[in-house]
Coordinates of C-alpha atoms in Angstrom, one line a residue:
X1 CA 58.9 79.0 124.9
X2 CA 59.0 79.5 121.5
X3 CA 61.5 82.4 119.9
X4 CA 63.2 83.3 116.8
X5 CA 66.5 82.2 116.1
X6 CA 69.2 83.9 117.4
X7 CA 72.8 85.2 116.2
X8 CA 75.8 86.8 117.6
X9 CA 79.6 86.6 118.2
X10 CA 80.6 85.0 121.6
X11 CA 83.2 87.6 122.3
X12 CA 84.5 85.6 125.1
X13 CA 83.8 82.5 127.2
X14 CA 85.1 80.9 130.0
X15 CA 84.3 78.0 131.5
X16 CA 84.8 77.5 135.2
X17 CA 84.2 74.0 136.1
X18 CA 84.1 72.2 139.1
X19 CA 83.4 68.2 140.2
X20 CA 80.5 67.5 142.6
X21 CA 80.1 64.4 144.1
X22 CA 76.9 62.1 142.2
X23 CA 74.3 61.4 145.1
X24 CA 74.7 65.8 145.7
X25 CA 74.1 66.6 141.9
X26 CA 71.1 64.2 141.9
X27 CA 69.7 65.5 144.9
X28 CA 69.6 69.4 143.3
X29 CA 68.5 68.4 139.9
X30 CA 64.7 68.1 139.5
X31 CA 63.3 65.6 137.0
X32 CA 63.5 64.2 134.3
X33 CA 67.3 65.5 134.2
X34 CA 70.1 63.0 135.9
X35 CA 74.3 64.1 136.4
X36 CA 76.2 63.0 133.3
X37 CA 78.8 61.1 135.0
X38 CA 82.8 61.5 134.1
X39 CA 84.8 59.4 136.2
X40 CA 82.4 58.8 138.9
X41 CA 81.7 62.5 139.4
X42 CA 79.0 65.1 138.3
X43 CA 80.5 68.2 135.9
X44 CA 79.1 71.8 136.9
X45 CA 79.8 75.1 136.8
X46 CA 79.5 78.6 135.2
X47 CA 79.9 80.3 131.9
X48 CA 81.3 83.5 131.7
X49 CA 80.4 85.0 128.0
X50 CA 80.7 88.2 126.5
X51 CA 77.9 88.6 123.6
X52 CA 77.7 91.3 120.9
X53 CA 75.5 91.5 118.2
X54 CA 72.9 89.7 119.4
X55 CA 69.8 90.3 117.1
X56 CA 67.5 88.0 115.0
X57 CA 68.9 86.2 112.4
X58 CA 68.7 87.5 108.6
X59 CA 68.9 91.3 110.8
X60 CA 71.8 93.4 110.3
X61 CA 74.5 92.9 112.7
X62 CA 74.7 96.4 113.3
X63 CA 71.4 96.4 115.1
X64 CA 72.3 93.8 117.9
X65 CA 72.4 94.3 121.2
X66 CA 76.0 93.5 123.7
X67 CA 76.0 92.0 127.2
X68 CA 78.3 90.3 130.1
X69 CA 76.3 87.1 131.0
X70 CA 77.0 84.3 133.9
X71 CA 75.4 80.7 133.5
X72 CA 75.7 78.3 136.2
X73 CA 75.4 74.8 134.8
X74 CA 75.1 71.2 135.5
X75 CA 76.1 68.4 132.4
X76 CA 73.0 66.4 133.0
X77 CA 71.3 63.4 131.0
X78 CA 67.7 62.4 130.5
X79 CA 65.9 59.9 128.6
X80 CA 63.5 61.3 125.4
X81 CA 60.7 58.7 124.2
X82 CA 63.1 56.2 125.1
X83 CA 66.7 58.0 123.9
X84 CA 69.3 59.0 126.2
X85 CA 69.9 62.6 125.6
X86 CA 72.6 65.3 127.0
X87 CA 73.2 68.6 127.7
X88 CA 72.8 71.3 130.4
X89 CA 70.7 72.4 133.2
X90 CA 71.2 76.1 134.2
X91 CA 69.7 76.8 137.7
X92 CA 70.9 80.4 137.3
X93 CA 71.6 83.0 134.4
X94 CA 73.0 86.0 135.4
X95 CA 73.5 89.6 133.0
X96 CA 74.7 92.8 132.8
X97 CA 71.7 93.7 130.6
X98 CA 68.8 95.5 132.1
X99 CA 66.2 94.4 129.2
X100 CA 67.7 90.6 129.3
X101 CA 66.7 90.8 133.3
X102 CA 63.4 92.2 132.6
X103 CA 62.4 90.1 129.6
X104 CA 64.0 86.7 131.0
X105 CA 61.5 83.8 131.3
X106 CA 59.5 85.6 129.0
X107 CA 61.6 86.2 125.7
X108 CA 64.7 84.8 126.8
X109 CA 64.4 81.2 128.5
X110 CA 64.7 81.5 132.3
X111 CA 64.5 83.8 134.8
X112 CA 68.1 86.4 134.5
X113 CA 69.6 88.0 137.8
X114 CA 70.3 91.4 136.6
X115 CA 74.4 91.7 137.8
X116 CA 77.2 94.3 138.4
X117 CA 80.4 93.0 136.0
X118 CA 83.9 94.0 136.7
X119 CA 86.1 92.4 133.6
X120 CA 89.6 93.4 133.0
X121 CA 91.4 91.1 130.2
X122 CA 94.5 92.0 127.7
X123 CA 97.8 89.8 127.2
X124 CA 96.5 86.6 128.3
X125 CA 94.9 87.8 131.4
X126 CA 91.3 87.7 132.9
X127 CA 89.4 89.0 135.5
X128 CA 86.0 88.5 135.4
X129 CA 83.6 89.2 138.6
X130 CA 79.9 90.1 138.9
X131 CA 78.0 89.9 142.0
X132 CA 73.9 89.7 141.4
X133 CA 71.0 91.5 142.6
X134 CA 70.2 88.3 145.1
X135 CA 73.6 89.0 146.5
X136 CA 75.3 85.8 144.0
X137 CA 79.2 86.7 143.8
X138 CA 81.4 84.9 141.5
X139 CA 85.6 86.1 140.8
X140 CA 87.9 84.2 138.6
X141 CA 91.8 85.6 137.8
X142 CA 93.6 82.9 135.2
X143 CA 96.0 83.4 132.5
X144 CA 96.1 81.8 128.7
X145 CA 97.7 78.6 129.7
X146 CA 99.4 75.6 127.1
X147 CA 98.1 72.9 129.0
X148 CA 95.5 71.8 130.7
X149 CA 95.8 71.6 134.3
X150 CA 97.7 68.1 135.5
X151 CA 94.9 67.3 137.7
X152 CA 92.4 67.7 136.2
X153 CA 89.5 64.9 135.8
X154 CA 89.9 65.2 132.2
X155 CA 93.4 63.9 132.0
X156 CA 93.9 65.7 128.5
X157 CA 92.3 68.8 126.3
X158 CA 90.7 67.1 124.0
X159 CA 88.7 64.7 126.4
X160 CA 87.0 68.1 127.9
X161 CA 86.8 69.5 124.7
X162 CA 84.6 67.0 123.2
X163 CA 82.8 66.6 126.6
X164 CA 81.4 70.2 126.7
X165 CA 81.0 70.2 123.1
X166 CA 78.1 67.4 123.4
X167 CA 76.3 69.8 125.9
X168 CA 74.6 72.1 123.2
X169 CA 71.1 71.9 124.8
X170 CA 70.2 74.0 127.9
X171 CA 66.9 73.6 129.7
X172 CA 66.6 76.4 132.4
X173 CA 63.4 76.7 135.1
X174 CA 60.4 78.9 134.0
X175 CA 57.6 78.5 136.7
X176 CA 56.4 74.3 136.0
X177 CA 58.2 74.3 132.9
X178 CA 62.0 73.8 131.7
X179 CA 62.8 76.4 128.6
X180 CA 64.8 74.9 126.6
X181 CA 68.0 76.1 124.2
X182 CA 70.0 74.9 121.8
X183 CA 73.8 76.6 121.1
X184 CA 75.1 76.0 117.1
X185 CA 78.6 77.6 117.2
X186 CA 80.3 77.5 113.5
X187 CA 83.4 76.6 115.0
X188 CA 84.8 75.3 118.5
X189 CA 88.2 76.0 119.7
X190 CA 88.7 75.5 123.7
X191 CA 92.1 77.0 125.4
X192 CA 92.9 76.4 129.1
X193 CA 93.5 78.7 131.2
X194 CA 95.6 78.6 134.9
X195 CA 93.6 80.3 137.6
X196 CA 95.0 81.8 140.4
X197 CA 92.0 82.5 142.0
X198 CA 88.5 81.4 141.7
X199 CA 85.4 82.2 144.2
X200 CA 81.8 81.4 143.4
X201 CA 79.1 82.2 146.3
X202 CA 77.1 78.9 144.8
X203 CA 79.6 76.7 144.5
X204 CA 80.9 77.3 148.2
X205 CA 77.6 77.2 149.6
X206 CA 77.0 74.4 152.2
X207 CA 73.7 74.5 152.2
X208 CA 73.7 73.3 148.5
X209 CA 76.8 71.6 148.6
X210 CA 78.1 70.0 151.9
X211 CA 81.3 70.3 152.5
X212 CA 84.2 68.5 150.6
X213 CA 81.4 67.5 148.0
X214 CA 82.5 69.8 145.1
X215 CA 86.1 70.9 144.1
X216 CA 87.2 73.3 141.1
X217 CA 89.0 71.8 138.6
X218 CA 89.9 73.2 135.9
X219 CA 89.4 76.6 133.6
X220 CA 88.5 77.1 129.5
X221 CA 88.5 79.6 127.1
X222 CA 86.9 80.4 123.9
X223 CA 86.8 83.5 121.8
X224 CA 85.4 85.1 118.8
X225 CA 83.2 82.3 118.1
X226 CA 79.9 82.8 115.7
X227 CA 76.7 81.3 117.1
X228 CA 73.1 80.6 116.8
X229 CA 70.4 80.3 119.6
X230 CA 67.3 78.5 118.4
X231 CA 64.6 77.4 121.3
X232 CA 63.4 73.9 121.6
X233 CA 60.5 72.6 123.2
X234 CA 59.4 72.8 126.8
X235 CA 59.7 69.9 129.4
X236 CA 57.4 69.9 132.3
X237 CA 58.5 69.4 135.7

């Protein structure tokens, strides 16, 4: 899928993560893409991201369009004409905006869920719920933490840091295809946050994951970061 590129202000992203045992995260992906492994576990989970003034670049900013949006992700691999590459697959994307649903797989890669948000944040806190047309529910409550929780797989903020940071290419399902993304932010600052309560439909389903295969671990934030979407070519399923 071929679009223009596209720029905006990520008013606010949080990352929810969560580690999933390697033989389960194989057995959802679909070729060519493979769990990027981290300490003998796969990393997934879903971005929670604010956008405004999303319009086509070298537009005034004015013009561009805001939206609550949900991703749910897996870090994957895969090999390119015989390189190892890395990045994302989004099974899901989820948005508050009408004309993202309607246009998504389309002018937008993948199919979007069109969702119902409920976001309350000031002082440090964050709420941040949407449940989906499909019936998908996700709720995370955290606060702007120092450190990064002590159990985490990461260990430390940086390690997590520059793991997500490698994952700039998304490739989402489109009918046989895999639409593919590429996220250029100018900068990249990560804060954790503690979460007092996280719930994710996905994640806690069974049938996907069996249970005691996938466990939260930890929570990020980022905010007020400039970015640029530009689409890459298709892969074929």
């Amino acid at each position: 899928m071929k679009m223009p590129v596209i720029r905006g202000v990520i008013e606010r992203r949080i990352l929810v993560n969560y580690m999933v045992d390697l033989d389960i995260a194989e057995a959802i992906l679909p070729a060519p893409f493979k769990p990027k492994a981290f300490n003998g576990k796969a990393i997934a989970g879903i971005c929670l991201i604010r956008l405004s003034h999303v319009r086509p670049k070298g537009l005034p900013a004015f013009i561009g369009m805001g939206s609550e949006n949900g991703a749910h992700r897996i870090a994957v691999e895969w090999d390119e004409n015989g390189q190892m590459r890395e990045g994302v697959y989004i099974p899901r994307r989820d948005t508050s905006s009408k004309f993202n649903a309607l246009v998504g797989g389309r002018v937008f890669p993948g199919r979007h869920y069109h969702a119902k948000f409920d976001v309350k944040e000031g002082s440090g806190n964050y709420h941040i719920a949407f449940k989906s047309s499909d019936g998908t529910v996700i709720s995370i409550d955290a606060t702007l933490a120092n450190t990064l929780k002590k159990d985490s797989i990461f260990k430390d903020l940086s390690t997590v840091s520059a793991f997500f940071k490698a994952g700039s290419t998304g490739y989402s399902p489109n009918g046989n295809n895999f639409d593919g993304l590429l996220l250029n932010t100018y900068t990249w600052d990560m804060k954790p946050l503690e979460v007092s309560n996280v719930q994710s439909s996905y994640f806690e389903n069974e049938r996907i994951f069996p249970k005691g295969s996938v466990q939260f671990d930890n929570a990020l934030l980022m905010t007020n970061i400039e970015h640029e979407w530009s689409s890459l070519p298709d892969k074929f399923s």
